[in-house]
Amino acid sequence: MKLPSLQQLYYGFRNVIKRFPLPFIFAVAATCCWCYYIHVSDYRNYSEQHEDLKDQLIKAIAILNLALTLVLAIDLISERNRYPLKKKWLLRFGGLMISIILYFSLDPANYSADLYRIFLFAFAFHLLVAFAPFIGQEVINGFWQFNKALFIRFLTSALYSAVLYAGLAIALVAIDGLFNAGIKWQTYMTLFAMISAGFNTIFFLAGIPTDFKMLEEDHSYPKGLKIFAQFVLVPLVAIYLAILLVYEIKIAVLWELPKGLVSSLILGYAVFGILSLLLVYPVKETAGNSWIKLFSRFFYVMMIPLVVLLLLAVWKRVGHYGITESRYILTALALWLAGITLYFLFSKRQNIKVIPISLCIISIVATYGPQSAFSVSKYSQLGRLKRIMNSRKKDDLKEKPAVIRYLVYTHGLKTLQPFTKKDLSKLEEKIEGTNNYRYSKRMNKVDTALAIFRVKDEWGIETGLSITLQNDENQVLNIKGYDYLVELDGYPQEKTIPFYGTDLTTNKIRSKISLLINHQPALQIDLKEVFVQASKAYQKGNLKAADQQQKYLYPAKLMSVSKNINGYQYTIVVTSLQGTYYENDVHTDPWFETKSYLLIKKL
């Protein structure tokens, strides 16, 4: 395929800026964010600040994608209805404000629910572009021709972008090999970002049809689409159907509930079948294409038992484990398929616009409100947790940590407030305010919840609260006034040191550090007791976060012990203590990672 000339690219570029100014700006902004993300992703610059910046850049790219598709749909509506410039910009401003609100209200890095919301909005807004110019218009052929043009333009843009990137990447490899230029991987990724997010998007926008009236009068049909549907999609549909029919027979014979995998097969059958019918829609009435009507009727008739099977599969999962976002979406798709099947079996209109419009509405409805996927899922899992919280059944004990982990990951620690008098919002804010990495923060939230509710994890081990304590006066060991220093090994080990005719023996056994003088006990610090008291202070929010990752300051006097013996002062100082606190204390002899020293002063 011939690549576009520079003149064509220039005119297309200028036309996009004039016709779609805001989508053009969003495409450029997304490209810049992606390039900057590549720059800060260098592992040598890895830090908490870089992780937060990367999260913000990823969110910015996602929201810019939403803004581009939403404002593009608004521009297409304005073009089709020939709105005046003032009204057009007012609508664009409305789309921009919606995008800004989404940016500040969504936090996909910390809450899985917001990640689902972004995907649902993206799906809905892309569907909106497909039918936006035809809202209120009874023009089916124009709608099909418009989406055909978008589909072909998308494939063309992808092909041109792939060829352009491959050519430029090979040129960079040649330069690097011939001139030892030292081109880094970031250069290749930046080039990929500029072509895929910048060139590809702008090239696609330049090919969006402008004359909607002419689309309705256009009855051209690419033979390639018919061939693709007839010899690729229809055979795939037949394969999926054959597998599903054999599986239904197995269910009927063995009288067992369907497995979860069957949902994917049914959705695959539905997607390929509906797509093949959409691709051949304009020629279904032409001579020689009677197979299309037969296939359409057969496809939707076979959807009836498959939808029943899909609903049974969903009901099996929901009945055992309650509703989650994925099960909500699967249920919504099953009900949508049932409605679409009945519509195309019994409706005389056969309006294919119903497909994208209904899917768009369902996606929007699932994002916010009491009927949304997230509200329904949250209350379903809270109800499930309430039902099993005080249960001692084996299955319930196994389910509790999974439910708690889901609620914390998806909706936050504060979601569990009905089950405790502790201020979980305050605890969550404290964890968010630490210098820990995002993964550590999420794990801390889960560990805190499991510790508060005294729940064991899936492996039958009580999940504790992991923190690191730093001596607030000895982050750098202060040896002023002491005459001798002995570094104590952090691993279990007994070590004897001759000291002016005296044998000093230091011993670390799991949770205790001991000093023996002439093999007689002289001094001891119990690390377990220190850690238990510190962990309780942490849960009450009384520990101050240190500057270093995952560390909290703890009073020096509580991390050291001293004793005067035979004219010498012996002091054991713990400068760093890391471990896990188990509220039920089922681990009677825990192991701690420590940095500790023996200081000696002659009196």
Coordinates of C-alpha atoms in Angstrom, one line a residue:
M1 CA 0.0 0.0 0.0
K2 CA 1.3 3.4 -0.9
L3 CA 2.1 5.7 1.9
P4 CA 0.5 9.2 1.9
S5 CA 2.4 12.0 0.3
L6 CA 3.7 14.9 2.4
Q7 CA 1.2 17.2 0.8
Q8 CA -1.7 14.9 1.8
L9 CA -0.3 14.7 5.3
Y10 CA -0.1 18.5 5.5
Y11 CA -3.7 19.1 4.3
G12 CA -5.0 16.3 6.5
F13 CA -3.1 17.8 9.5
R14 CA -4.5 21.3 8.8
N15 CA -8.0 19.9 8.4
V16 CA -7.9 18.1 11.7
I17 CA -6.8 21.2 13.6
K18 CA -9.7 23.2 12.0
R19 CA -12.4 20.5 12.3
F20 CA -11.4 18.9 15.6
P21 CA -9.3 21.4 17.6
L22 CA -9.8 19.9 21.0
P23 CA -9.4 16.2 20.0
F24 CA -6.2 17.3 18.3
I25 CA -4.9 19.0 21.4
F26 CA -5.8 15.9 23.5
A27 CA -3.9 13.6 21.1
V28 CA -0.8 15.8 21.3
A29 CA -1.1 16.1 25.1
A30 CA -1.5 12.3 25.5
T31 CA 1.6 11.8 23.3
C32 CA 3.6 14.2 25.4
C33 CA 2.5 12.4 28.6
W34 CA 3.4 9.1 27.2
C35 CA 6.8 10.3 26.1
Y36 CA 7.4 11.8 29.5
Y37 CA 6.3 8.6 31.2
I38 CA 8.9 6.7 29.2
H39 CA 11.5 9.2 30.4
V40 CA 10.7 8.8 34.1
S41 CA 10.3 5.0 33.8
D42 CA 14.1 4.5 33.9
Y43 CA 14.7 2.1 36.8
R44 CA 17.7 4.1 37.9
N45 CA 15.4 6.9 38.8
Y46 CA 12.9 4.7 40.7
S47 CA 11.5 6.3 43.8
E48 CA 8.2 6.9 45.6
Q49 CA 8.0 10.4 43.9
H50 CA 8.6 8.8 40.5
E51 CA 6.0 6.2 41.1
D52 CA 3.4 8.8 42.0
L53 CA 4.3 10.8 38.9
K54 CA 4.0 7.7 36.7
D55 CA 0.5 7.0 38.2
Q56 CA -0.6 10.6 37.4
L57 CA 0.8 10.3 33.9
I58 CA -1.0 7.0 33.2
K59 CA -4.2 8.5 34.6
A60 CA -3.7 11.6 32.4
I61 CA -3.3 9.5 29.3
A62 CA -6.4 7.5 30.1
I63 CA -8.5 10.6 30.8
L64 CA -7.2 12.4 27.6
N65 CA -8.4 9.3 25.7
L66 CA -11.8 9.7 27.2
A67 CA -11.8 13.4 26.5
L68 CA -10.8 12.9 22.9
T69 CA -13.6 10.4 22.1
L70 CA -16.2 12.3 24.1
V71 CA -15.4 15.7 22.4
L72 CA -15.1 14.0 19.0
A73 CA -18.6 12.6 19.4
I74 CA -19.8 16.1 20.4
D75 CA -18.1 17.6 17.3
L76 CA -19.8 15.0 15.0
I77 CA -23.2 15.8 16.6
S78 CA -22.6 19.5 16.0
E79 CA -21.5 19.0 12.4
R80 CA -24.5 16.8 11.6
N81 CA -27.0 19.2 13.1
R82 CA -25.0 22.3 11.8
Y83 CA -24.9 24.0 15.2
P84 CA -23.6 27.6 15.3
L85 CA -20.0 28.1 16.4
K86 CA -21.1 29.4 19.8
K87 CA -23.2 26.4 20.6
K88 CA -20.5 24.1 19.3
W89 CA -17.9 25.5 21.6
L90 CA -20.4 25.5 24.5
L91 CA -20.8 21.7 24.0
R92 CA -17.1 21.2 23.7
F93 CA -16.6 23.1 27.0
G94 CA -19.2 20.7 28.6
G95 CA -17.3 17.7 27.4
L96 CA -14.0 19.2 28.6
M97 CA -15.5 19.8 32.1
I98 CA -16.8 16.2 32.3
S99 CA -13.2 15.0 31.5
I100 CA -11.7 17.3 34.2
I101 CA -14.2 16.1 36.8
L102 CA -13.3 12.5 35.9
Y103 CA -9.6 13.2 36.2
F104 CA -9.9 14.6 39.8
S105 CA -12.6 12.1 41.0
L106 CA -10.9 8.9 39.7
D107 CA -7.9 7.2 41.4
P108 CA -7.2 4.0 39.5
A109 CA -3.8 3.5 41.0
N110 CA -5.3 2.9 44.5
Y111 CA -8.8 1.7 43.8
S112 CA -9.6 -1.1 41.3
A113 CA -13.2 0.3 41.0
D114 CA -11.9 3.4 39.3
L115 CA -9.9 1.3 36.8
Y116 CA -13.1 -0.4 35.9
R117 CA -14.9 2.9 35.5
I118 CA -12.2 4.2 33.1
F119 CA -12.7 1.1 30.9
L120 CA -16.4 1.4 31.0
F121 CA -16.3 5.1 30.1
A122 CA -13.8 4.4 27.3
F123 CA -16.1 1.7 25.9
A124 CA -19.1 3.9 26.1
F125 CA -17.5 7.0 24.5
H126 CA -16.1 4.9 21.6
L127 CA -19.5 3.5 21.0
L128 CA -20.9 7.1 21.2
V129 CA -18.6 8.1 18.3
A130 CA -20.2 5.3 16.2
F131 CA -23.7 6.6 16.4
A132 CA -23.4 10.2 17.6
P133 CA -24.1 11.8 14.1
F134 CA -27.2 9.7 13.7
I135 CA -29.0 10.5 17.0
G136 CA -32.5 11.3 16.0
Q137 CA -31.9 10.3 12.4
E138 CA -33.7 7.4 10.8
V139 CA -30.9 6.6 8.4
I140 CA -29.6 3.0 8.6
N141 CA -27.6 2.9 5.4
G142 CA -25.8 6.2 6.3
F143 CA -25.0 4.8 9.8
W144 CA -23.6 1.6 8.3
Q145 CA -21.5 3.5 5.7
F146 CA -20.1 5.9 8.4
N147 CA -19.0 3.0 10.6
K148 CA -17.6 1.2 7.6
A149 CA -15.5 4.3 6.8
L150 CA -14.3 4.4 10.4
F151 CA -13.4 0.7 10.4
I152 CA -11.5 0.9 7.2
R153 CA -9.8 4.2 8.3
F154 CA -8.8 2.5 11.5
L155 CA -7.2 -0.4 9.7
T156 CA -5.4 2.0 7.3
S157 CA -4.1 4.1 10.1
A158 CA -2.8 1.0 11.9
L159 CA -1.0 -0.2 8.8
Y160 CA 0.5 3.2 7.9
S161 CA 1.7 3.6 11.5
A162 CA 3.2 0.1 11.6
V163 CA 5.1 0.7 8.4
L164 CA 6.3 4.1 9.5
Y165 CA 7.5 2.9 12.9
A166 CA 9.2 -0.2 11.4
G167 CA 11.0 2.0 8.8
L168 CA 12.2 4.6 11.3
A169 CA 13.1 1.9 13.9
I170 CA 15.3 0.1 11.4
A171 CA 16.9 3.4 10.5
L172 CA 17.8 4.0 14.2
V173 CA 19.2 0.5 14.5
A174 CA 21.4 1.2 11.4
I175 CA 22.6 4.5 12.8
D176 CA 23.4 2.9 16.2
G177 CA 25.3 0.0 14.5
L178 CA 27.2 2.1 12.0
F179 CA 28.1 5.1 14.2
N180 CA 28.0 3.6 17.7
A181 CA 25.4 6.3 18.6
G182 CA 24.4 4.6 21.8
I183 CA 20.7 4.9 21.1
K184 CA 18.8 3.7 24.2
W185 CA 15.5 1.8 24.4
Q186 CA 13.7 5.0 25.5
T187 CA 14.3 6.4 22.0
Y188 CA 12.5 3.5 20.4
M189 CA 9.6 3.7 22.9
T190 CA 9.3 7.5 22.4
L191 CA 9.2 7.0 18.6
F192 CA 6.5 4.4 19.1
A193 CA 4.5 6.7 21.4
M194 CA 4.7 9.6 18.9
I195 CA 3.6 7.4 16.0
S196 CA 0.9 5.4 17.7
A197 CA -0.7 8.1 19.9
G198 CA 0.2 11.1 17.7
F199 CA 0.4 10.3 14.0
N200 CA -2.0 7.4 14.1
T201 CA -4.7 9.3 15.9
I202 CA -4.4 12.5 13.8
F203 CA -4.3 10.4 10.6
F204 CA -7.5 8.6 11.7
L205 CA -9.2 11.9 12.5
A206 CA -8.3 13.2 9.1
G207 CA -10.3 10.4 7.4
I208 CA -13.6 10.8 9.3
P209 CA -16.4 11.4 6.7
T210 CA -17.7 14.9 6.4
D211 CA -20.7 14.6 4.1
F212 CA -23.3 12.7 6.1
K213 CA -26.0 13.1 3.4
M214 CA -23.8 11.5 0.8
L215 CA -23.3 8.6 3.1
E216 CA -27.0 7.8 3.0
E217 CA -26.9 7.8 -0.8
D218 CA -23.8 5.6 -0.9
H219 CA -24.6 2.0 -1.6
S220 CA -21.1 0.8 -2.3
Y221 CA -19.9 -2.3 -0.6
P222 CA -16.3 -3.7 -0.4
K223 CA -16.3 -7.3 -1.4
G224 CA -13.5 -7.9 1.1
L225 CA -15.9 -7.4 4.0
K226 CA -18.3 -10.0 2.7
I227 CA -15.4 -12.5 2.1
F228 CA -14.0 -11.7 5.6
A229 CA -17.4 -12.3 7.2
Q230 CA -18.3 -15.4 5.1
F231 CA -15.0 -17.2 5.2
V232 CA -13.5 -16.1 8.5
L233 CA -16.1 -15.0 11.0
V234 CA -18.9 -17.4 10.2
P235 CA -16.6 -20.5 10.5
L236 CA -15.4 -19.2 13.8
V237 CA -19.0 -18.8 14.9
A238 CA -19.7 -22.4 13.8
I239 CA -16.7 -23.7 15.8
Y240 CA -17.8 -21.9 19.0
L241 CA -21.4 -23.2 18.5
A242 CA -20.3 -26.8 18.0
I243 CA -18.2 -26.7 21.2
L244 CA -21.1 -25.1 23.2
L245 CA -23.7 -27.6 21.9
V246 CA -21.6 -30.6 22.8
Y247 CA -21.0 -29.0 26.3
E248 CA -24.8 -28.4 26.7
I249 CA -25.4 -32.1 25.9
K250 CA -22.8 -33.0 28.5
I251 CA -24.6 -30.8 31.1
A252 CA -27.9 -32.4 30.3
V253 CA -26.5 -36.0 30.6
L254 CA -24.5 -35.4 33.8
W255 CA -27.0 -32.9 35.2
E256 CA -24.2 -30.5 36.4
L257 CA -24.0 -26.8 36.6
P258 CA -21.9 -25.1 33.9
K259 CA -18.3 -24.0 34.5
G260 CA -17.1 -20.4 34.4
L261 CA -15.1 -20.9 31.2
V262 CA -18.3 -21.4 29.2
S263 CA -19.1 -17.7 29.6
S264 CA -16.1 -16.8 27.4
L265 CA -17.1 -19.2 24.7
I266 CA -20.7 -17.8 24.6
L267 CA -19.5 -14.2 24.5
G268 CA -17.1 -15.2 21.7
Y269 CA -19.9 -16.8 19.7
A270 CA -22.0 -13.7 20.2
V271 CA -19.3 -11.2 19.3
F272 CA -18.2 -13.0 16.1
G273 CA -21.8 -13.7 15.1
I274 CA -23.1 -10.1 15.6
L275 CA -19.9 -8.7 13.9
S276 CA -20.4 -10.9 10.9
L277 CA -24.1 -9.9 10.6
L278 CA -23.2 -6.2 10.9
L279 CA -20.5 -6.5 8.1
V280 CA -22.9 -8.1 5.6
Y281 CA -26.0 -6.1 6.6
P282 CA -26.2 -3.9 3.4
V283 CA -26.2 -6.9 1.1
K284 CA -28.6 -9.2 2.9
E285 CA -31.4 -8.3 0.5
T286 CA -29.4 -8.6 -2.7
A287 CA -29.5 -11.6 -5.1
G288 CA -27.3 -14.5 -4.2
N289 CA -27.1 -13.7 -0.5
S290 CA -30.0 -15.6 0.8
W291 CA -27.6 -17.4 3.2
I292 CA -27.3 -14.2 5.2
K293 CA -31.0 -14.3 6.2
L294 CA -30.8 -18.0 7.0
F295 CA -27.6 -17.5 9.0
S296 CA -29.1 -14.5 10.9
R297 CA -32.2 -16.4 11.9
F298 CA -30.2 -19.5 12.9
F299 CA -27.7 -17.4 14.9
Y300 CA -30.3 -15.7 17.0
V301 CA -32.4 -18.9 17.5
M302 CA -29.2 -20.6 18.8
M303 CA -28.6 -17.7 21.1
I304 CA -31.6 -18.6 23.2
P305 CA -30.2 -21.8 24.9
L306 CA -26.8 -20.2 25.0
V307 CA -28.0 -17.2 26.9
V308 CA -29.8 -19.5 29.4
L309 CA -26.5 -21.4 29.8
L310 CA -24.7 -18.1 30.3
L311 CA -27.1 -17.0 33.0
L312 CA -26.8 -20.3 34.7
A313 CA -23.0 -20.0 34.7
V314 CA -23.2 -16.5 36.2
W315 CA -25.8 -17.6 38.8
K316 CA -23.5 -20.3 39.9
R317 CA -20.7 -17.9 40.6
V318 CA -22.9 -15.2 42.1
G319 CA -24.7 -17.7 44.3
H320 CA -21.4 -18.9 45.9
Y321 CA -19.3 -15.7 46.0
G322 CA -21.6 -12.8 45.5
I323 CA -21.5 -10.0 42.9
T324 CA -18.2 -8.4 41.8
E325 CA -17.6 -5.9 39.1
S326 CA -16.7 -8.6 36.5
R327 CA -19.8 -10.7 37.4
Y328 CA -22.0 -7.6 37.2
I329 CA -20.7 -6.8 33.7
L330 CA -21.1 -10.5 32.7
T331 CA -24.7 -10.5 34.0
A332 CA -25.4 -7.2 32.2
L333 CA -24.0 -8.6 29.0
A334 CA -26.1 -11.8 29.4
L335 CA -29.3 -9.8 29.8
W336 CA -28.3 -7.5 26.9
L337 CA -27.8 -10.6 24.7
A338 CA -31.2 -11.9 25.7
G339 CA -32.8 -8.5 24.8
I340 CA -30.9 -8.2 21.5
T341 CA -31.8 -11.8 20.6
L342 CA -35.6 -11.2 21.2
Y343 CA -35.4 -7.9 19.3
F344 CA -33.9 -9.4 16.1
L345 CA -36.1 -12.5 16.2
F346 CA -39.4 -10.7 16.6
S347 CA -38.9 -7.0 15.5
K348 CA -39.7 -6.1 11.9
R349 CA -37.5 -3.0 11.9
Q350 CA -34.2 -4.7 12.5
N351 CA -32.5 -1.4 13.4
I352 CA -28.7 -2.2 13.8
K353 CA -28.2 1.1 15.7
V354 CA -29.9 -0.6 18.7
I355 CA -26.6 -2.5 19.2
P356 CA -24.2 0.3 19.9
I357 CA -26.8 2.6 21.5
S358 CA -27.9 -0.1 24.1
L359 CA -24.3 -1.1 24.9
C360 CA -23.4 2.6 25.4
I361 CA -26.3 3.2 27.8
I362 CA -25.5 0.0 29.8
S363 CA -21.9 1.1 30.1
I364 CA -22.8 4.5 31.4
V365 CA -25.4 3.2 33.8
A366 CA -22.8 0.8 35.2
T367 CA -20.3 3.6 36.2
Y368 CA -22.0 5.6 39.0
G369 CA -25.1 5.5 41.1
P370 CA -26.8 2.9 43.3
Q371 CA -27.4 0.7 40.3
S372 CA -23.8 0.8 39.2
A373 CA -21.5 -2.2 39.1
F374 CA -19.5 -0.8 42.0
S375 CA -22.4 0.0 44.4
V376 CA -24.1 -3.3 43.7
S377 CA -20.8 -5.2 44.1
K378 CA -19.8 -3.3 47.2
Y379 CA -23.1 -4.0 49.0
S380 CA -23.1 -7.6 47.8
Q381 CA -19.7 -8.3 49.3
L382 CA -20.4 -6.3 52.5
G383 CA -23.5 -8.4 52.9
R384 CA -21.5 -11.5 52.3
L385 CA -18.8 -10.4 54.8
K386 CA -21.5 -9.6 57.4
R387 CA -22.9 -13.1 56.9
I388 CA -19.6 -14.9 57.5
M389 CA -17.8 -12.5 59.8
N390 CA -18.6 -14.4 63.0
S391 CA -18.9 -17.8 61.4
R392 CA -16.4 -20.5 62.4
K393 CA -17.2 -22.8 59.4
K394 CA -14.2 -23.9 57.5
D395 CA -15.4 -22.5 54.1
D396 CA -16.3 -19.2 55.7
L397 CA -12.9 -18.9 57.3
K398 CA -11.3 -19.4 53.9
E399 CA -13.6 -16.8 52.3
K400 CA -13.2 -14.0 54.8
P401 CA -9.7 -12.9 53.8
A402 CA -10.6 -12.9 50.1
V403 CA -13.7 -10.7 50.7
I404 CA -11.7 -8.3 52.9
R405 CA -8.9 -8.1 50.4
Y406 CA -11.4 -7.4 47.6
L407 CA -13.2 -4.7 49.5
V408 CA -9.9 -2.9 50.4
Y409 CA -8.4 -3.2 47.0
T410 CA -11.5 -2.1 45.1
H411 CA -13.2 0.3 47.5
G412 CA -10.7 1.2 50.2
L413 CA -10.1 0.4 53.8
K414 CA -12.9 2.8 55.0
T415 CA -15.5 0.5 53.3
L416 CA -15.1 -1.8 56.3
Q417 CA -16.1 0.8 58.8
P418 CA -19.5 -0.8 59.7
F419 CA -17.6 -3.7 61.2
T420 CA -15.4 -1.8 63.7
K421 CA -15.3 1.2 66.0
K422 CA -11.8 2.1 64.9
D423 CA -11.6 5.1 62.6
L424 CA -10.6 3.4 59.4
S425 CA -10.7 6.6 57.4
K426 CA -8.0 8.1 59.6
L427 CA -5.9 4.9 59.4
E428 CA -6.2 4.9 55.6
E429 CA -5.2 8.5 55.4
K430 CA -2.2 7.7 57.6
I431 CA -1.1 4.8 55.4
E432 CA -1.6 7.0 52.3
G433 CA 0.6 9.7 53.9
T434 CA 3.6 7.4 54.3
N435 CA 6.6 7.3 52.0
N436 CA 5.9 3.7 51.0
Y437 CA 5.5 2.5 47.5
R438 CA 1.9 2.0 46.2
Y439 CA 2.1 -1.8 46.5
S440 CA 3.3 -1.5 50.1
K441 CA 0.5 0.9 50.9
R442 CA -2.1 -1.5 49.5
M443 CA -0.6 -4.4 51.4
N444 CA -0.5 -2.3 54.6
K445 CA -4.2 -1.5 54.2
V446 CA -5.0 -5.2 53.8
D447 CA -2.7 -6.3 56.6
T448 CA -4.3 -3.6 58.9
A449 CA -7.8 -4.8 58.1
L450 CA -6.9 -8.5 58.6
A451 CA -5.2 -7.7 61.9
I452 CA -8.1 -5.5 63.2
F453 CA -10.7 -8.3 62.4
R454 CA -8.3 -11.0 63.5
V455 CA -8.7 -12.9 60.3
K456 CA -6.2 -15.5 59.0
D457 CA -5.1 -15.4 55.4
E458 CA -5.9 -18.1 52.8
W459 CA -3.0 -20.2 53.9
G460 CA -4.2 -20.5 57.4
I461 CA -1.6 -18.2 58.9
E462 CA -2.8 -15.1 60.8
T463 CA -1.9 -12.1 58.7
G464 CA 0.0 -9.5 60.8
L465 CA 1.0 -5.9 60.5
S466 CA 4.5 -5.4 59.0
I467 CA 6.4 -2.3 59.9
T468 CA 10.0 -1.1 60.5
L469 CA 11.1 0.8 63.6
Q470 CA 13.9 3.3 63.6
N471 CA 15.6 4.5 66.8
D472 CA 14.7 8.3 66.9
E473 CA 18.0 9.3 68.4
N474 CA 20.3 6.8 66.8
Q475 CA 19.4 6.7 63.1
V476 CA 23.2 7.4 62.9
L477 CA 24.6 5.7 66.0
N478 CA 25.6 8.2 68.7
I479 CA 28.7 6.8 70.6
K480 CA 29.6 9.9 72.4
G481 CA 30.7 9.1 76.0
Y482 CA 31.4 5.4 75.3
D483 CA 34.8 3.8 75.1
Y484 CA 34.0 0.6 73.1
L485 CA 31.6 -0.5 70.5
V486 CA 30.7 -4.1 69.4
E487 CA 28.4 -4.6 66.4
L488 CA 25.9 -7.4 67.1
D489 CA 25.1 -9.8 64.3
G490 CA 21.5 -9.6 63.0
Y491 CA 21.3 -13.4 62.6
P492 CA 21.0 -15.9 65.4
Q493 CA 24.6 -16.4 66.6
E494 CA 26.5 -16.6 69.8
K495 CA 29.8 -14.7 69.9
T496 CA 32.3 -14.5 72.8
I497 CA 34.8 -11.6 73.1
P498 CA 37.7 -11.4 75.6
F499 CA 37.4 -8.1 77.3
Y500 CA 40.2 -7.3 79.9
G501 CA 40.1 -10.7 81.6
T502 CA 36.3 -11.0 81.2
D503 CA 34.4 -13.0 78.6
L504 CA 31.6 -11.1 77.0
T505 CA 29.1 -13.3 75.2
T506 CA 26.4 -11.8 72.9
N507 CA 23.6 -14.0 71.9
K508 CA 20.6 -13.3 69.6
I509 CA 18.0 -16.0 69.8
R510 CA 14.9 -15.2 67.7
S511 CA 13.3 -12.4 69.6
K512 CA 15.9 -11.8 72.4
I513 CA 19.3 -10.1 72.4
S514 CA 21.3 -11.1 75.5
L515 CA 24.7 -10.2 77.1
L516 CA 26.5 -12.8 79.3
I517 CA 29.5 -11.8 81.4
N518 CA 31.7 -14.8 82.2
H519 CA 28.8 -16.9 80.9
Q520 CA 26.3 -15.5 83.5
P521 CA 23.2 -13.6 82.3
A522 CA 23.8 -9.9 82.7
L523 CA 21.6 -7.9 80.2
Q524 CA 18.8 -8.6 77.9
I525 CA 16.3 -6.8 75.6
D526 CA 13.1 -8.5 74.4
L527 CA 12.5 -7.4 70.8
K528 CA 9.1 -9.0 70.7
E529 CA 7.8 -6.9 73.6
V530 CA 9.3 -3.7 71.9
F531 CA 7.7 -4.6 68.6
V532 CA 4.3 -5.4 70.1
Q533 CA 4.1 -2.1 72.0
A534 CA 5.3 -0.2 68.9
S535 CA 2.7 -1.9 66.7
K536 CA -0.1 -1.0 69.0
A537 CA 1.1 2.6 68.9
Y538 CA 1.1 2.4 65.1
Q539 CA -2.5 1.2 65.0
K540 CA -3.5 4.1 67.1
G541 CA -1.7 6.5 64.8
N542 CA 0.9 7.5 67.4
L543 CA 4.0 6.7 65.4
K544 CA 5.8 9.3 63.3
A545 CA 6.8 8.2 59.8
A546 CA 10.6 8.4 59.1
D547 CA 12.0 9.9 55.9
Q548 CA 13.1 6.5 54.7
Q549 CA 10.8 4.0 53.1
Q550 CA 8.6 1.9 55.4
K551 CA 10.2 3.2 58.6
Y552 CA 8.7 4.8 61.7
L553 CA 10.5 6.6 64.5
Y554 CA 10.4 5.0 68.0
P555 CA 11.7 6.5 71.3
A556 CA 15.4 5.6 71.9
K557 CA 14.8 4.8 75.6
L558 CA 12.4 2.0 74.5
M559 CA 15.0 0.5 72.1
S560 CA 17.9 0.2 74.5
V561 CA 18.8 -1.3 77.9
S562 CA 21.7 -0.4 80.2
K563 CA 23.3 -1.9 83.3
N564 CA 26.4 -1.1 85.4
I565 CA 28.5 -4.1 86.2
N566 CA 32.0 -4.3 87.8
G567 CA 32.9 -0.7 87.0
Y568 CA 31.5 -0.7 83.4
Q569 CA 28.3 0.5 81.9
Y570 CA 27.0 -2.0 79.3
T571 CA 24.3 -0.7 76.9
I572 CA 22.5 -2.7 74.1
V573 CA 21.1 -0.2 71.5
V574 CA 18.8 -1.3 68.7
T575 CA 18.9 1.2 65.9
S576 CA 16.5 -0.6 63.5
L577 CA 13.9 -3.3 64.1
Q578 CA 11.8 -4.9 61.4
G579 CA 9.1 -7.6 61.8
T580 CA 5.4 -8.5 61.8
Y581 CA 3.0 -8.0 64.7
Y582 CA 0.3 -10.7 65.2
E583 CA -2.5 -9.4 67.4
N584 CA -3.5 -12.8 68.5
D585 CA 0.1 -13.7 69.3
V586 CA -0.2 -17.1 67.7
H587 CA 3.5 -16.9 66.8
T588 CA 5.1 -17.2 70.2
D589 CA 8.7 -17.0 68.9
P590 CA 8.9 -14.6 66.0
W591 CA 12.1 -13.7 64.1
F592 CA 13.1 -10.0 63.7
E593 CA 15.6 -8.3 61.4
T594 CA 17.7 -6.0 63.5
K595 CA 20.7 -3.6 63.5
S596 CA 22.0 -3.5 67.1
Y597 CA 25.2 -2.6 69.0
L598 CA 26.8 -3.2 72.4
L599 CA 28.3 0.0 73.8
I600 CA 30.7 -0.1 76.8
K601 CA 31.8 2.8 79.0
K602 CA 34.3 2.6 81.8
L603 CA 32.9 4.3 84.9

